[in-house]
C-alpha positions as a Markdown table, in Angstrom:
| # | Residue | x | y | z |
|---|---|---|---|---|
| 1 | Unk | -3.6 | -4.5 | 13.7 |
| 2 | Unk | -2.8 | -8.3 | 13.5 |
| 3 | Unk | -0.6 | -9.4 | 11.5 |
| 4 | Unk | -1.8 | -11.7 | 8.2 |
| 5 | Unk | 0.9 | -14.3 | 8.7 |
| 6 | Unk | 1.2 | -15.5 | 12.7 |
| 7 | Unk | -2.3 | -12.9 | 13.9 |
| 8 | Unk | 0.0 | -11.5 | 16.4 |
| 9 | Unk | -0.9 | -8.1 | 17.2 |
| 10 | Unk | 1.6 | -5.4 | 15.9 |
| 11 | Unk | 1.6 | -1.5 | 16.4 |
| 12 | Unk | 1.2 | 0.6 | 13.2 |
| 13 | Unk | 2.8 | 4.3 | 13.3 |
| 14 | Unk | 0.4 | 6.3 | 10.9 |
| 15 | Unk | 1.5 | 10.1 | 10.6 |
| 16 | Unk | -0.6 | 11.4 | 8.1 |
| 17 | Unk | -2.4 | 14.8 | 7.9 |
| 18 | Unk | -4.9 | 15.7 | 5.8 |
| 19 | Unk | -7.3 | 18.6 | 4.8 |
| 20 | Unk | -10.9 | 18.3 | 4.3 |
| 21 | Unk | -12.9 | 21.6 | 3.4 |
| 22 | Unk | -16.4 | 21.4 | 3.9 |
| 23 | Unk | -19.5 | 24.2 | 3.3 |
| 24 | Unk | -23.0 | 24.4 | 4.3 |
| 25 | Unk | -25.3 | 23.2 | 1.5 |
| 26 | Unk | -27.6 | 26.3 | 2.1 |
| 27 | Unk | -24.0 | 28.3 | 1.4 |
| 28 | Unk | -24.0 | 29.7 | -1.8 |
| 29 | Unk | -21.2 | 30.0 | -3.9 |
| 30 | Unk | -20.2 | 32.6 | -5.6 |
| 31 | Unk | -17.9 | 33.6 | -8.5 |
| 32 | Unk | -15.4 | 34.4 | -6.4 |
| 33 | Unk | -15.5 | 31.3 | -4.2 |
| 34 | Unk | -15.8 | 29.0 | -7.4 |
| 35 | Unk | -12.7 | 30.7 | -8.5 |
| 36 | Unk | -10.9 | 30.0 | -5.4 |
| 37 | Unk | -12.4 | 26.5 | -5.6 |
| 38 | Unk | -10.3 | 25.3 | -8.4 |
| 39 | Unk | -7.2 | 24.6 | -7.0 |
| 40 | Unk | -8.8 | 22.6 | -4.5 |
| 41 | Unk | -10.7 | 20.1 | -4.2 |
| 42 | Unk | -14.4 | 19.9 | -3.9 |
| 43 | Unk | -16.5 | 20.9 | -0.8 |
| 44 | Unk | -18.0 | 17.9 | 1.3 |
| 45 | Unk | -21.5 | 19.1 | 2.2 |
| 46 | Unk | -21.9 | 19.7 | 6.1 |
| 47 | Unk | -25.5 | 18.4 | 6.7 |
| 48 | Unk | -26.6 | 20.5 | 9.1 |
| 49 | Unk | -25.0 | 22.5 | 11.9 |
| 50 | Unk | -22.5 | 19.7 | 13.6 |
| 51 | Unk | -19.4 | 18.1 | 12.1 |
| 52 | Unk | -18.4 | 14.6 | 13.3 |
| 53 | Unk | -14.3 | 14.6 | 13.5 |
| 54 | Unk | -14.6 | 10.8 | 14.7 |
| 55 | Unk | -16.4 | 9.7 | 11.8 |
| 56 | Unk | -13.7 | 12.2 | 9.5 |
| 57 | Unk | -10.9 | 10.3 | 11.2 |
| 58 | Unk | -12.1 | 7.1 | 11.1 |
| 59 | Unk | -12.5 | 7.1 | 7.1 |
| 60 | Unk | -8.9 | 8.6 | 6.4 |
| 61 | Unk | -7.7 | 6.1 | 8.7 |
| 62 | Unk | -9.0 | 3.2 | 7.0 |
| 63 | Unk | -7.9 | 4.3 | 3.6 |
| 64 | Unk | -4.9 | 5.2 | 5.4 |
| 65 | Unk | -4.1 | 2.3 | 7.3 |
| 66 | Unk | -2.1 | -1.2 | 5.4 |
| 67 | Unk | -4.9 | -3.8 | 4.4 |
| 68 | Unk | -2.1 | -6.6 | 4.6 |
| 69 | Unk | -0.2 | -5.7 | 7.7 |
| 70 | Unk | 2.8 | -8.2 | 8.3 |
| 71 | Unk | 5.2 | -8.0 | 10.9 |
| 72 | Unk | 8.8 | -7.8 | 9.7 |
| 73 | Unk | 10.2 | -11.1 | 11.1 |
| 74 | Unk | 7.0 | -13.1 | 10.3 |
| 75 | Unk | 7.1 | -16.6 | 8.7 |
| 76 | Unk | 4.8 | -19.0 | 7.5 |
| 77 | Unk | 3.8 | -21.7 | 9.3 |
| 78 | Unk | 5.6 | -25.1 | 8.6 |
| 79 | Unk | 2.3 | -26.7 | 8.4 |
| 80 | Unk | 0.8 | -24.0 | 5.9 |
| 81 | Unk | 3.9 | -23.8 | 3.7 |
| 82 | Unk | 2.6 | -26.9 | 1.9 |
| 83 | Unk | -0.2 | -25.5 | 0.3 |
| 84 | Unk | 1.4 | -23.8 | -2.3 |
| 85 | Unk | 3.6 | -24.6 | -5.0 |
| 86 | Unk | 6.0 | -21.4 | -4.5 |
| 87 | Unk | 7.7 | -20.9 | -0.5 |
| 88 | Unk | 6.2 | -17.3 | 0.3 |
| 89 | Unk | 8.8 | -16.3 | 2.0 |
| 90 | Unk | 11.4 | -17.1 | -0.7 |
| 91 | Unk | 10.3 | -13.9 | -2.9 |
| 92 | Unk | 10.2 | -16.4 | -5.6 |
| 93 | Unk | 7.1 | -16.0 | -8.1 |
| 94 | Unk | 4.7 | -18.7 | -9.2 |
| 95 | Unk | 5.1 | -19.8 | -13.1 |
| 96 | Unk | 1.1 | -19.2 | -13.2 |
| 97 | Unk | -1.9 | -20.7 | -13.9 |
| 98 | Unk | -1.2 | -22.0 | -17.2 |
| 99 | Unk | 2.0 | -23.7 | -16.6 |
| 100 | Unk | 1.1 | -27.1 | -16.0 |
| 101 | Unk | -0.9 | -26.9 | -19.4 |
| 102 | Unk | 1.7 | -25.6 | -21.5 |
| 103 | Unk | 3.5 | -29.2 | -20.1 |
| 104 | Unk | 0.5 | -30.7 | -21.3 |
| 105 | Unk | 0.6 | -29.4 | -24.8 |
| 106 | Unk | 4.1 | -29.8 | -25.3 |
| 107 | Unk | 3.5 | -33.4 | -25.4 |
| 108 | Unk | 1.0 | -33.7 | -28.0 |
């Protein structure tokens, strides 16, 4: 993934596992499988007779996977760090949006 700051690519360790349980939709369940079911969570229908494990990996992965990803020693660019009224890489917080009204209103 590239990074959000620089768009230097940067490598992402996922170790994840997961469980998916999935059940023909011709299967019918019975009293004893509901039972079982309710500790777990619900069935994903299998449509027809083939699963696709890419297309199972592929959506854990992107729910999985940081939206944001920034690598640790990335900084803003000089030219960009103008643009706001708070340095984003000083952790500091803007006031918000209503701060330069308040000033405003103090006045009347």
């Amino acid at each position: 993934q590239n990074c959000v700051v620089t768009q230097e690519p940067g490598a992402t360790d996922v170790k994840e596992s997961f469980n998916w349980l999935f059940e023909s939709e011709a299967e019918e369940k019975t009293e004893d499988s509901k039972e079982k079911l309710v500790h777990m969570e619900e069935a994903e229908p299998l449509g027809g007779e083939e699963l696709d494990m890419g297309e199972c990996v592929a959506q854990y992965l992107s729910l999985t996977l940081d939206p944001y990803p920034r690598l640790p020693d990335a900084q803003v660019p000089s030219e960009l760090k103008g643009n706001t009224d708070v340095d984003v890489d000083s952790g500091e917080t803007p006031e918000g949006p209503f701060s330069a009204l308040q000033s405003l209103k103090n006045r009347s």
